């Protein structure tokens, strides 16, 4: 994470230097349209909540309407020998939910099947499938906050202390909530990390987040509660987040390769992600 | 036994000294003494011996006149100067070191020495036995005491065998309006037909559809791996130190290899061997100074050229501490020592060093640069056998990170080192035949990345990617033969070899590019070997002295490539070698052209057609991770590419008016099974239309104007067709790679030059150059991104980024 920050810092330096003379301007371009594809956004976690799968369809890029939602589909979740049909939420279109007491179990593979829908409107119903296995070998010990006052940027760095399994590959995601405000409230703000660069099975204070004083939402004051959430995720989700963030960040000829679709783990040409991951949380109150 | 010994000796010393007259007999000795039937000799390895002997037969009874052609004022060797035998209507051209040789029947001849921009000299000789005739030509306006006939525009573009190659004199490059007043070789190259700029402001270029990394750039024979300063806005070549620039786009000489698309051969000056002199300039962004002169007159000369930008020198006056802590500059230094030991031996040492530094002293910084070193020895074995031996070292490096005393210290560095050895021989048995052969080998050491950090927290404090060691070698033979007055042929064969050398850890992937194993090799293990023949062939049929038809075929192989999938590129990219996972890239190119001169060769024109097929082409998977990736091979996808096009070139030079118009109509497509769903897509640098108009006019000897106008189709670009929402973010949906194009690019550059009055008693000559880059302030699109609309955040609108509008600059140039 810290390496990523440092790389980012260096790239920002280069970019700022290079783009000192660059300007932007609105441009009118015409884009092709394409046929509609199913978009899936769903997760199963270790929380006991209404887990949900959100179904929508793609739209033209310059569309000024919210993505059309998919209703009346059959959405099933299979784990072990059990199959559960998710119930469509009556008030939020396209949202299919588990019962509220449902929680995922580490080590279980969750199969998602979606049917009874004709997204591309060719008169034939389609079926979609995705699969994700919940991981969770790591053990979150604690977090610490450390204040960095510099003239460049100042704020609190969040350090994570973690035990993890050395013998298997692991991928992690991090979320931060200040009081009740979820700071990592979008895919772009969600941080992910691979264990590839870890030294050992114990991480004695890995910097996993930075809360800048310059951002009123992030700035911590005495009495604020910061909740750190560790997600043990699959590689497919890790890659999805990383690639999606690349797409959201935009493209510059110096650094970027050609834009391309974010790889989904849903078959039959659908977009989006279905992920099963475990959650651990720790909260600290700023004295 | 004696006869056999003589036969063997003469075979291998053909045409050396007194043995030359008995050499032709050697073939017949072979047949007689070893009982080898002629048809066996023709079929087997004796063929070469036979050819050599037959060729030596051609030189039987001939004597050789040879020497160097140099600049009278500076002693600099003139490359590609013409030496014509008037009586025979044939001749030769000087090589890269200014050497020529003509083997002729004894007799009386009139030789014509000519070079563009220099006075032509006639010289009558009586050739009885081998003789050396060095010739010094004077630049125009400086009359020689010797008989000066006139300055001629030669027709070497008609008579020469080369297709798809262009020489640019540094004088003509200096006339082109320059970005921020910095005259730039690479930016001039980008204005030639078949050469396309990869991104605005970039020093990268694409030749006939090739990638940025498919151009071999040689500086005094040492490879340059990143020719850019300031992220490509400037190249590393200081124009004051450069003597000659030649670009080969198609028929690359057999003596060179290693890149698919082109060879850019840049030679620096040797240093003035006549008198101490200097040149330089004070510009808007940088200043430069070059000093050169004799250490021992006509024997030992030196050149020292330096350049540095100085924007950072002014930040010390800033009130802002962050600004004061900022460092942003580049510098480079060229040095050369040239020692003419005698007429037969010359040694030279050429060095380049340069570095860019961008840093904030408190937070982070980066640096990158090149170093090259060439130690060369020209040796003339006899008058018609010229040789050049070189030892070269090329070094490219970058590093970035925090200051050393930072609490969270971090440093990332990477470098590449080449150690090369090369021997080239040129043999001139007759005016009709020239042969070249040689050998080269280069040891590549690539250190892709090393991280050191002092942080705690469980991240590896240090890690280093495996080094790549490899050996790239080549053997070649080529010849140029004039078959009659109209037809000429160049034929060559290069045999290239490539070895990976341990220690190394090679990943093994399955068909889905999942890592399934790694194989370790010990230090010194030669564990992978690629090799192949690279034939080169060119023909010229002269319809008359004013027009000719040419054609060529060439195969090239490339064993090193750049891990980059961006259009412009950054200094942080690394080179990686062929390996068990990556086969060498191979290109086959055919081209044909019609060349026609008008107005006594002052107006030169050509039309060239080419078709190029590239196999084992490299591209990268979508969202490839190319930096600090120990499994980089798994990010690579192999496919093929084709490029074809027509290049039109019109060049004029006479009096004070000179310039050219180049237009290229081309198409380059790639096909990769795992990219774009296997459908063909335009290559990243594909610009179907590319036009450059480059004109300069000296209205008076003291006042000159220059103008460029550039137009090209916009670069291919990938834009979304749809969108979808995940995780409170809108993601784009693409339906094809490079299916759109950026808006067309065009730009006008202007410059005016005021020269000081030339007075014979004053050596100091100065000139002011005022330039306008992008004179009509065209906002050329550099990239397009999509941003939320201010009024409706859920709606995206397109936003283009452009780099420059109008940029004025003023430079004072001087020489003394």
XYZ file of C-alpha atoms in Angstrom, chain A residues 1-3 6-7 9-11 13-14 17-19 21-27 29-34 37 39-41 56 58-65 67 146 148 150-152 159 169 185-188 196-200 202-207 235 240 243-244 246-248 250-262 271-273, chain B residues 199 230-231 233 322 328 358-359 362-366 400-402 407-410 412 451 453 455-461 463 514 565-570 572 622-623 627-628 630-631 718-735 737 740 743 779 781-786 792 794-804:
170
model
C 0.000 0.000 0.000
C 2.722 2.387 1.008
C 4.605 1.446 -2.119
C 4.908 6.289 -3.210
C 4.568 5.218 -6.838
C 3.358 10.250 -5.507
C 6.129 9.912 -8.060
C 3.706 9.630 -10.947
C 5.064 14.528 -9.638
C 5.812 13.571 -13.220
C 5.511 18.562 -14.297
C 4.425 17.384 -17.704
C 0.959 18.695 -17.728
C 1.188 23.473 -19.884
C -1.689 21.120 -20.676
C -5.248 22.340 -20.816
C -8.594 20.675 -21.139
C -11.599 21.625 -23.144
C -15.017 20.163 -23.807
C -15.205 18.268 -27.057
C -17.795 13.392 -30.170
C -20.222 10.862 -31.483
C -20.079 7.394 -30.031
C -21.529 4.216 -31.431
C -24.275 2.466 -29.566
C -24.203 -1.209 -28.745
C -25.656 -6.455 -21.724
C -24.697 -5.939 -15.384
C -24.384 -7.783 -12.077
C -23.243 -6.366 -8.794
C -29.168 -3.748 -14.481
C -25.765 -1.363 -19.972
C -26.813 1.816 -21.725
C -25.373 4.176 -24.302
C -22.397 6.056 -22.966
C -23.924 9.507 -23.107
C -27.243 8.341 -21.723
C -28.640 10.793 -19.208
C -30.880 8.253 -17.524
C -29.142 2.354 -15.843
C -0.335 8.262 13.123
C 1.898 13.251 9.501
C 4.039 18.180 6.273
C 3.765 21.211 4.105
C 2.866 19.005 1.147
C -1.587 1.306 10.073
C -1.919 -16.491 -1.856
C -18.206 4.616 -0.678
C -17.310 3.774 -4.237
C -15.317 1.260 -6.178
C -12.727 3.920 -6.950
C 2.801 -10.784 -2.935
C 4.978 -8.124 -1.372
C 4.638 -9.199 2.261
C 7.713 -10.301 4.148
C 6.207 -12.766 6.560
C 2.766 -10.973 10.409
C 2.326 -7.413 9.233
C 3.437 -5.152 12.065
C 1.883 -1.903 10.979
C 1.148 -1.810 7.272
C -0.032 1.621 6.102
C -8.124 -12.737 -6.964
C -11.786 -6.357 -11.094
C -8.897 -2.683 -13.597
C -12.044 -0.706 -12.827
C -7.722 2.182 -14.049
C -10.729 2.793 -16.267
C -12.217 5.367 -13.921
C -8.808 8.117 -17.273
C -6.169 7.782 -19.921
C -3.002 9.672 -20.702
C -0.668 8.696 -23.520
C 2.373 8.740 -21.253
C 1.224 6.139 -18.787
C -1.807 4.347 -20.080
C -2.276 1.343 -22.241
C -5.315 1.081 -24.443
C -8.621 1.242 -22.582
C -10.429 -2.062 -22.342
C -13.343 -3.712 -20.660
C -13.044 -4.692 -17.036
C -20.504 -7.206 -16.985
C -19.915 -6.572 -13.298
C -18.830 -8.786 -10.418
C 2.299 11.323 -29.661
C 11.933 15.953 -20.582
C 9.492 13.114 -21.308
C 9.796 17.008 -25.658
C 7.996 23.986 -2.364
C 13.658 20.156 -13.090
C 12.781 15.961 -11.729
C 12.558 16.250 -8.008
C 11.527 17.111 0.377
C 9.226 14.458 -1.053
C 10.216 12.536 -4.139
C 12.187 12.667 -7.295
C 13.274 10.794 -10.314
C 12.903 7.322 -8.444
C 11.947 7.544 -4.841
C 12.122 9.638 -1.750
C 11.404 8.755 7.279
C 9.830 6.342 4.844
C 12.721 5.896 2.494
C 11.952 4.287 -0.811
C 13.270 2.173 -7.223
C 13.262 -1.671 -4.730
C 12.727 0.712 1.360
C 9.604 1.001 6.078
C 8.265 -1.365 8.617
C 4.802 -2.739 8.395
C 5.495 -6.016 6.733
C 6.208 -4.963 3.207
C 9.372 -6.417 1.784
C 12.023 -3.857 2.535
C 13.133 -6.839 -3.592
C -1.568 -19.021 -15.448
C 1.652 -0.258 -24.130
C 1.317 3.514 -23.994
C 1.560 5.804 -26.997
C 4.097 8.302 -25.710
C 5.967 6.283 -23.133
C 7.756 7.199 -19.970
C 10.256 4.090 -16.479
C -5.850 -5.772 -21.451
C -4.901 -3.969 -18.244
C 6.069 -2.443 -14.080
C 7.911 -4.457 -11.460
C 8.279 -10.754 -12.088
C 5.936 -12.598 -14.437
C -10.467 3.410 -28.031
C -13.707 4.998 -26.917
C -16.657 3.451 -25.146
C -19.893 2.537 -26.823
C -21.773 1.988 -23.633
C -21.646 2.366 -19.890
C -22.711 0.569 -16.774
C -22.758 1.232 -13.085
C -20.978 -0.803 -10.431
C -20.017 0.266 -6.929
C -21.324 3.802 -7.369
C -19.017 4.317 -10.303
C -19.752 4.474 -13.982
C -17.625 2.119 -16.005
C -17.156 2.273 -19.773
C -18.132 -0.535 -22.110
C -15.900 -0.934 -25.126
C -16.753 -2.798 -28.287
C -9.840 -1.537 -29.713
C -12.106 5.632 -33.152
C -9.276 14.630 -34.302
C -5.532 22.838 -29.930
C -6.031 16.630 -28.962
C -3.536 14.701 -26.873
C -6.090 12.484 -25.207
C -9.812 12.274 -24.526
C -11.338 11.492 -21.178
C -14.855 11.520 -19.845
C -25.808 16.320 -14.130
C -24.579 11.009 -13.703
C -24.054 12.200 -17.229
C -20.615 12.061 -18.772
C -19.185 14.520 -21.227
C -16.066 14.239 -23.322
C -13.094 16.369 -22.457
C -9.995 16.670 -24.578
C -6.558 17.466 -23.251
C -4.137 19.419 -25.395
C -0.532 20.168 -24.583
C 0.524 23.270 -26.411
